[in-house]
Amino acid sequence: MSVLKILIFPDQRLRTLAKEVDVVDEEIKILSSDLIETMYDGDGIGLSATQVNVHKRVLVVDVSEEKNSPMVFINPEIEFLTKEEKIYSEGCLSVPGFFEEVKRPSEIKVKALDIEGKEFTVEAKDILSVAIQHEMDHLDGKIFVDFLSNLKRQRIKKKLMKVSKK
Ligand code: QAP
Ligand code: CO
């Protein structure tokens, strides 16, 4: 297993649309375990393949306290989301050092394939719901800063460009 390098906003490769996974093979299993290791290494609760420059529809989340319950979602699809919305303070391993409030549907039902290629569905609320929605956005090239004001996004962009030049 390996810790992979994470792309940092405003890297344009984060805007890539990820492709569906045809077969859950050994390569996808390795990718999934590398994503889990990379997420834990960065103290994250979620990570998408997009963020490590692999443009396949795979994401991982672990919202457990003990960080021992990783979940893998391959080709995730939203089956249902509530009209009710909730605000959470979100961060992102691709936007290090910044946390901002984002409003999203409060509960979702998601269908995906697991690491064995078997279909499963989960109903999520609270932080799990936020994490899955946030990571699914990455697969479509979307980042949580897209939901902020232009001023806030520009400030974050400028600061991260300075840091990555060093
Ligand atoms: C998405 O993000 C998320 O800036 C996952 O310095 C985050 O794991 C969904 C992280 C919050 C819902 C709520 C960010 C770690 C981790 C940082 C993450 C940082 C260290 C972000
Ligand atoms: Co993110």
mmCIF file of C-alpha atoms and ligand atoms in Angstrom:
data_model
loop_
_atom_site.group_PDB
_atom_site.id
_atom_site.type_symbol
_atom_site.label_atom_id
_atom_site.label_comp_id
_atom_site.label_asym_id
_atom_site.label_seq_id
_atom_site.Cartn_x
_atom_site.Cartn_y
_atom_site.Cartn_z
ATOM 1 C CA MET A 1 0.000 0.000 0.000
ATOM 2 C CA SER A 2 1.177 3.556 -0.601
ATOM 3 C CA VAL A 3 0.440 7.132 0.359
ATOM 4 C CA LEU A 4 -0.309 8.972 -2.884
ATOM 5 C CA LYS A 5 0.375 12.610 -3.733
ATOM 6 C CA ILE A 6 -2.697 14.838 -3.432
ATOM 7 C CA LEU A 7 -3.420 17.555 -5.997
ATOM 8 C CA ILE A 8 -3.849 20.993 -4.453
ATOM 9 C CA PHE A 9 -6.449 23.596 -5.533
ATOM 10 C CA PRO A 10 -6.331 25.406 -8.008
ATOM 11 C CA ASP A 11 -4.681 22.517 -9.909
ATOM 12 C CA GLN A 12 -6.760 22.196 -13.092
ATOM 13 C CA ARG A 13 -6.525 18.389 -12.985
ATOM 14 C CA LEU A 14 -9.051 18.568 -10.111
ATOM 15 C CA ARG A 15 -11.564 19.699 -12.780
ATOM 16 C CA THR A 16 -11.374 16.387 -14.693
ATOM 17 C CA LEU A 17 -14.587 14.356 -15.072
ATOM 18 C CA ALA A 18 -13.889 10.852 -13.724
ATOM 19 C CA LYS A 19 -14.828 7.778 -15.789
ATOM 20 C CA GLU A 20 -17.072 4.924 -14.693
ATOM 21 C CA VAL A 21 -15.308 1.769 -13.501
ATOM 22 C CA ASP A 22 -16.164 -1.162 -15.839
ATOM 23 C CA VAL A 23 -14.723 -3.983 -13.762
ATOM 24 C CA VAL A 24 -13.766 -4.001 -10.095
ATOM 25 C CA ASP A 25 -10.411 -5.717 -10.596
ATOM 26 C CA GLU A 26 -7.100 -5.889 -8.730
ATOM 27 C CA GLU A 27 -6.102 -2.406 -9.948
ATOM 28 C CA ILE A 28 -9.257 -0.882 -8.431
ATOM 29 C CA LYS A 29 -8.666 -2.767 -5.179
ATOM 30 C CA ILE A 30 -5.116 -1.395 -4.965
ATOM 31 C CA LEU A 31 -6.373 2.099 -5.773
ATOM 32 C CA SER A 32 -9.017 1.817 -3.021
ATOM 33 C CA SER A 33 -6.531 0.712 -0.364
ATOM 34 C CA ASP A 34 -4.083 3.444 -1.427
ATOM 35 C CA LEU A 35 -6.902 6.013 -1.148
ATOM 36 C CA ILE A 36 -7.703 4.774 2.371
ATOM 37 C CA GLU A 37 -4.049 4.945 3.398
ATOM 38 C CA THR A 38 -3.670 8.423 1.876
ATOM 39 C CA MET A 39 -6.858 9.640 3.627
ATOM 40 C CA TYR A 40 -5.606 8.390 7.028
ATOM 41 C CA ASP A 41 -2.140 9.839 6.412
ATOM 42 C CA GLY A 42 -3.719 13.278 5.902
ATOM 43 C CA ASP A 43 -6.158 12.924 8.839
ATOM 44 C CA GLY A 44 -9.058 13.130 6.411
ATOM 45 C CA ILE A 45 -12.569 11.702 6.597
ATOM 46 C CA GLY A 46 -12.904 11.318 2.827
ATOM 47 C CA LEU A 47 -10.880 11.187 -0.384
ATOM 48 C CA SER A 48 -11.677 10.719 -4.064
ATOM 49 C CA ALA A 49 -9.537 9.183 -6.827
ATOM 50 C CA THR A 50 -9.671 12.553 -8.632
ATOM 51 C CA GLN A 51 -7.602 14.104 -5.828
ATOM 52 C CA VAL A 52 -4.731 11.696 -6.480
ATOM 53 C CA ASN A 53 -4.960 12.304 -10.241
ATOM 54 C CA VAL A 54 -6.704 9.012 -11.047
ATOM 55 C CA HIS A 55 -9.841 9.856 -12.976
ATOM 56 C CA LYS A 56 -12.020 6.870 -12.077
ATOM 57 C CA ARG A 57 -15.280 6.955 -10.106
ATOM 58 C CA VAL A 58 -13.937 5.711 -6.770
ATOM 59 C CA LEU A 59 -14.111 7.400 -3.377
ATOM 60 C CA VAL A 60 -13.469 6.456 0.236
ATOM 61 C CA VAL A 61 -14.852 7.823 3.505
ATOM 62 C CA ASP A 62 -14.370 7.043 7.181
ATOM 63 C CA VAL A 63 -16.305 9.188 9.630
ATOM 64 C CA SER A 64 -15.720 6.867 12.605
ATOM 65 C CA GLU A 65 -14.015 8.200 15.718
ATOM 66 C CA GLU A 66 -11.492 5.341 15.796
ATOM 67 C CA LYS A 67 -10.693 5.653 12.070
ATOM 68 C CA ASN A 68 -11.244 1.936 11.602
ATOM 69 C CA SER A 69 -14.364 1.837 9.411
ATOM 70 C CA PRO A 70 -13.360 2.792 5.870
ATOM 71 C CA MET A 71 -16.095 2.599 3.215
ATOM 72 C CA VAL A 72 -15.354 2.335 -0.513
ATOM 73 C CA PHE A 73 -17.836 3.623 -3.109
ATOM 74 C CA ILE A 74 -17.307 2.654 -6.746
ATOM 75 C CA ASN A 75 -19.540 4.293 -9.402
ATOM 76 C CA PRO A 76 -21.667 5.979 -6.697
ATOM 77 C CA GLU A 77 -25.097 7.301 -7.671
ATOM 78 C CA ILE A 78 -27.539 9.388 -5.657
ATOM 79 C CA GLU A 79 -30.886 7.571 -5.485
ATOM 80 C CA PHE A 80 -32.620 10.119 -3.314
ATOM 81 C CA LEU A 81 -31.905 13.343 -1.486
ATOM 82 C CA THR A 82 -33.978 15.373 0.932
ATOM 83 C CA LYS A 83 -35.356 18.798 0.170
ATOM 84 C CA GLU A 84 -34.231 19.800 3.608
ATOM 85 C CA GLU A 85 -30.709 21.222 3.697
ATOM 86 C CA LYS A 86 -28.086 21.556 6.403
ATOM 87 C CA ILE A 87 -24.977 23.680 6.830
ATOM 88 C CA TYR A 88 -21.642 22.074 7.729
ATOM 89 C CA SER A 89 -18.143 23.434 7.965
ATOM 90 C CA GLU A 90 -16.225 21.593 5.234
ATOM 91 C CA GLY A 91 -12.559 21.182 4.505
ATOM 92 C CA CYS A 92 -10.686 19.234 1.847
ATOM 93 C CA LEU A 93 -7.272 17.587 1.641
ATOM 94 C CA SER A 94 -6.898 19.420 -1.706
ATOM 95 C CA VAL A 95 -7.606 22.765 0.006
ATOM 96 C CA PRO A 96 -5.338 22.457 3.072
ATOM 97 C CA GLY A 97 -5.848 24.854 5.953
ATOM 98 C CA PHE A 98 -9.290 26.155 4.968
ATOM 99 C CA PHE A 99 -12.696 25.269 6.416
ATOM 100 C CA GLU A 100 -15.882 27.027 5.278
ATOM 101 C CA GLU A 101 -19.619 26.530 5.689
ATOM 102 C CA VAL A 102 -21.477 24.819 2.858
ATOM 103 C CA LYS A 103 -25.211 24.064 2.573
ATOM 104 C CA ARG A 104 -26.252 20.683 1.134
ATOM 105 C CA PRO A 105 -29.239 18.288 1.225
ATOM 106 C CA SER A 106 -29.271 16.848 4.737
ATOM 107 C CA GLU A 107 -29.983 13.184 3.932
ATOM 108 C CA ILE A 108 -29.165 11.038 0.914
ATOM 109 C CA LYS A 109 -29.535 7.500 -0.355
ATOM 110 C CA VAL A 110 -26.590 6.306 -2.431
ATOM 111 C CA LYS A 111 -26.103 3.229 -4.590
ATOM 112 C CA ALA A 112 -22.580 2.034 -5.394
ATOM 113 C CA LEU A 113 -20.382 -1.014 -5.898
ATOM 114 C CA ASP A 114 -18.209 -2.259 -3.068
ATOM 115 C CA ILE A 115 -14.675 -3.595 -3.307
ATOM 116 C CA GLU A 116 -16.016 -7.019 -4.355
ATOM 117 C CA GLY A 117 -17.973 -5.414 -7.185
ATOM 118 C CA LYS A 118 -21.252 -6.023 -5.350
ATOM 119 C CA GLU A 119 -23.991 -3.396 -5.394
ATOM 120 C CA PHE A 120 -25.033 -1.842 -2.079
ATOM 121 C CA THR A 121 -27.060 1.136 -0.929
ATOM 122 C CA VAL A 122 -26.660 3.338 2.133
ATOM 123 C CA GLU A 123 -28.831 5.981 3.663
ATOM 124 C CA ALA A 124 -26.691 8.703 5.162
ATOM 125 C CA LYS A 125 -27.260 11.732 7.325
ATOM 126 C CA ASP A 126 -25.051 14.118 9.294
ATOM 127 C CA ILE A 127 -21.336 14.097 8.539
ATOM 128 C CA LEU A 128 -21.464 10.868 6.478
ATOM 129 C CA SER A 129 -23.991 12.463 4.130
ATOM 130 C CA VAL A 130 -21.785 15.564 3.773
ATOM 131 C CA ALA A 131 -18.634 13.519 3.183
ATOM 132 C CA ILE A 132 -20.212 11.344 0.459
ATOM 133 C CA GLN A 133 -21.681 14.385 -1.331
ATOM 134 C CA HIS A 134 -18.368 16.261 -1.079
ATOM 135 C CA GLU A 135 -16.399 13.312 -2.508
ATOM 136 C CA MET A 136 -18.954 12.636 -5.257
ATOM 137 C CA ASP A 137 -18.544 16.275 -6.336
ATOM 138 C CA HIS A 138 -14.812 15.654 -6.855
ATOM 139 C CA LEU A 139 -15.612 12.885 -9.378
ATOM 140 C CA ASP A 140 -17.436 15.533 -11.416
ATOM 141 C CA GLY A 141 -14.574 18.042 -11.097
ATOM 142 C CA LYS A 142 -16.345 20.078 -8.422
ATOM 143 C CA ILE A 143 -14.689 21.417 -5.258
ATOM 144 C CA PHE A 144 -16.392 22.804 -2.126
ATOM 145 C CA VAL A 145 -14.850 26.239 -2.743
ATOM 146 C CA ASP A 146 -17.150 26.471 -5.811
ATOM 147 C CA PHE A 147 -20.016 27.018 -3.342
ATOM 148 C CA LEU A 148 -18.310 30.023 -1.697
ATOM 149 C CA SER A 149 -18.407 33.680 -2.756
ATOM 150 C CA ASN A 150 -15.978 34.716 -5.512
ATOM 151 C CA LEU A 151 -14.097 36.830 -2.979
ATOM 152 C CA LYS A 152 -13.572 33.934 -0.558
ATOM 153 C CA ARG A 153 -12.574 31.538 -3.357
ATOM 154 C CA GLN A 154 -10.079 34.029 -4.816
ATOM 155 C CA ARG A 155 -8.491 34.593 -1.404
ATOM 156 C CA ILE A 156 -8.048 30.840 -0.852
ATOM 157 C CA LYS A 157 -6.658 30.436 -4.389
ATOM 158 C CA LYS A 158 -4.084 33.209 -3.910
ATOM 159 C CA LYS A 159 -2.885 31.830 -0.577
ATOM 160 C CA LEU A 160 -2.555 28.249 -1.869
ATOM 161 C CA MET A 161 -0.721 29.409 -5.019
ATOM 162 C CA LYS A 162 1.825 31.227 -2.823
ATOM 163 C CA VAL A 163 2.329 28.198 -0.566
ATOM 164 C CA SER A 164 2.818 25.741 -3.445
ATOM 165 C CA LYS A 165 5.389 28.031 -5.119
ATOM 166 C CA LYS A 166 7.656 27.726 -2.077
HETATM 167 C C1 QAP B 1 -14.520 16.197 3.185
HETATM 168 O O1 QAP B 1 -12.265 16.416 3.822
HETATM 169 C C2 QAP B 1 -15.260 16.771 4.356
HETATM 170 O O2 QAP B 1 -7.548 21.570 5.555
HETATM 171 C C3 QAP B 1 -13.252 15.465 3.539
HETATM 172 O O3 QAP B 1 -5.492 20.972 7.148
HETATM 173 C C4 QAP B 1 -14.637 17.560 5.301
HETATM 174 O O4 QAP B 1 -11.163 15.031 5.136
HETATM 175 C C5 QAP B 1 -16.585 16.532 4.498
HETATM 176 C C6 QAP B 1 -8.302 18.065 6.216
HETATM 177 C C7 QAP B 1 -15.334 18.096 6.368
HETATM 178 C C8 QAP B 1 -17.278 17.057 5.574
HETATM 179 C C9 QAP B 1 -16.664 17.821 6.512
HETATM 180 C C10 QAP B 1 -8.385 19.347 5.717
HETATM 181 C C11 QAP B 1 -7.240 17.758 7.036
HETATM 182 C C12 QAP B 1 -9.273 17.032 5.876
HETATM 183 C C13 QAP B 1 -7.446 20.311 6.044
HETATM 184 C C14 QAP B 1 -11.248 16.139 4.698
HETATM 185 C C15 QAP B 1 -6.391 19.992 6.862
HETATM 186 C C16 QAP B 1 -6.287 18.707 7.363
HETATM 187 C C17 QAP B 1 -10.318 17.213 5.021
HETATM 188 CO CO CO B 2 -12.337 17.297 -0.974
#
